[in-house]
mmCIF file of C-alpha atoms in Angstrom:
data_model
loop_
_atom_site.group_PDB
_atom_site.id
_atom_site.type_symbol
_atom_site.label_atom_id
_atom_site.label_comp_id
_atom_site.label_asym_id
_atom_site.label_seq_id
_atom_site.Cartn_x
_atom_site.Cartn_y
_atom_site.Cartn_z
ATOM 1 C CA MET A 1 99.190 80.564 61.049
ATOM 2 C CA ALA A 2 102.958 79.656 60.353
ATOM 3 C CA GLU A 3 103.719 79.909 56.623
ATOM 4 C CA SER A 4 107.135 77.188 56.259
ATOM 5 C CA CYS A 5 109.825 76.081 54.059
ATOM 6 C CA THR A 6 112.964 73.397 53.919
ATOM 7 C CA ALA A 7 115.937 74.750 52.819
ATOM 8 C CA ALA A 8 118.037 72.361 50.636
ATOM 9 C CA ASN A 9 120.439 71.342 53.916
ATOM 10 C CA GLY A 10 116.760 69.998 55.365
ATOM 11 C CA ASP A 11 116.379 72.587 57.596
ATOM 12 C CA LYS A 12 113.261 74.015 58.691
ATOM 13 C CA TRP A 13 112.225 77.785 58.101
ATOM 14 C CA GLU A 14 108.734 78.664 60.097
ATOM 15 C CA VAL A 15 107.727 82.274 60.168
ATOM 16 C CA TYR A 16 104.702 82.585 62.610
ATOM 17 C CA ARG A 17 102.530 85.105 64.296
ATOM 18 C CA SER A 18 103.251 84.447 68.296
ATOM 19 C CA THR A 19 100.605 85.416 70.965
ATOM 20 C CA ALA A 20 101.580 88.489 71.409
ATOM 21 C CA SER A 21 100.132 88.720 67.618
ATOM 22 C CA ASP A 22 103.527 90.269 65.872
ATOM 23 C CA TRP A 23 105.808 87.949 63.525
ATOM 24 C CA ARG A 24 108.448 85.800 64.549
ATOM 25 C CA TRP A 25 111.033 82.848 62.952
ATOM 26 C CA ARG A 26 112.298 79.936 63.822
ATOM 27 C CA ARG A 27 114.289 77.676 62.629
ATOM 28 C CA THR A 28 114.015 73.513 62.935
ATOM 29 C CA ALA A 29 117.225 70.947 62.023
ATOM 30 C CA SER A 30 116.380 67.868 60.105
ATOM 31 C CA ASN A 31 117.220 66.653 63.859
ATOM 32 C CA GLY A 32 113.524 68.717 65.316
ATOM 33 C CA ARG A 33 115.906 70.434 67.621
ATOM 34 C CA ILE A 34 115.179 74.505 67.355
ATOM 35 C CA VAL A 35 118.664 76.311 66.087
ATOM 36 C CA GLY A 36 117.995 79.580 65.826
ATOM 37 C CA ALA A 37 115.339 82.115 66.532
ATOM 38 C CA SER A 38 114.257 85.876 65.639
ATOM 39 C CA THR A 39 114.970 87.285 69.120
ATOM 40 C CA GLU A 40 112.223 90.198 68.941
ATOM 41 C CA GLY A 41 109.181 90.396 67.519
ATOM 42 C CA TYR A 42 107.994 92.133 64.247
ATOM 43 C CA VAL A 43 105.002 94.452 63.001
ATOM 44 C CA ASN A 44 105.619 93.294 59.319
ATOM 45 C CA LYS A 45 106.257 90.185 58.080
ATOM 46 C CA SER A 46 108.599 91.512 55.526
ATOM 47 C CA ASP A 47 110.689 92.901 58.091
ATOM 48 C CA CYS A 48 110.445 89.298 59.750
ATOM 49 C CA ILE A 49 111.120 87.271 56.271
ATOM 50 C CA ALA A 50 114.173 89.792 55.891
ATOM 51 C CA ASN A 51 116.007 89.205 59.257
ATOM 52 C CA ALA A 52 115.698 85.621 58.843
ATOM 53 C CA ARG A 53 117.207 85.651 55.454
ATOM 54 C CA ARG A 54 120.395 87.921 56.612
ATOM 55 C CA ASN A 55 120.626 85.199 59.708
ATOM 56 C CA GLY A 56 120.497 82.074 56.575
ATOM 57 C CA MET A 57 117.318 81.357 55.040
ATOM 58 C CA SER A 58 117.728 80.804 51.656
ATOM 59 C CA CYS A 59 113.762 79.500 50.621
ATOM 60 C CA SER A 60 110.702 80.932 50.959
ATOM 61 C CA PRO A 61 108.137 80.289 53.253
ATOM 62 C CA SER A 62 104.508 80.027 51.624
#
């Protein structure tokens, strides 16, 4: 199950569990192209969100 939010610039941020059951994030531009993604999986969702914030996420996924 993915959780998502939309930033003020229109980019969509998603936090989701991969097929390996680790947490990952991805950033999709308003044109539908993926413009960013986590380079590793995280055991804890909070660590994944912290990494996404370091990479520019300003909204809160729910």
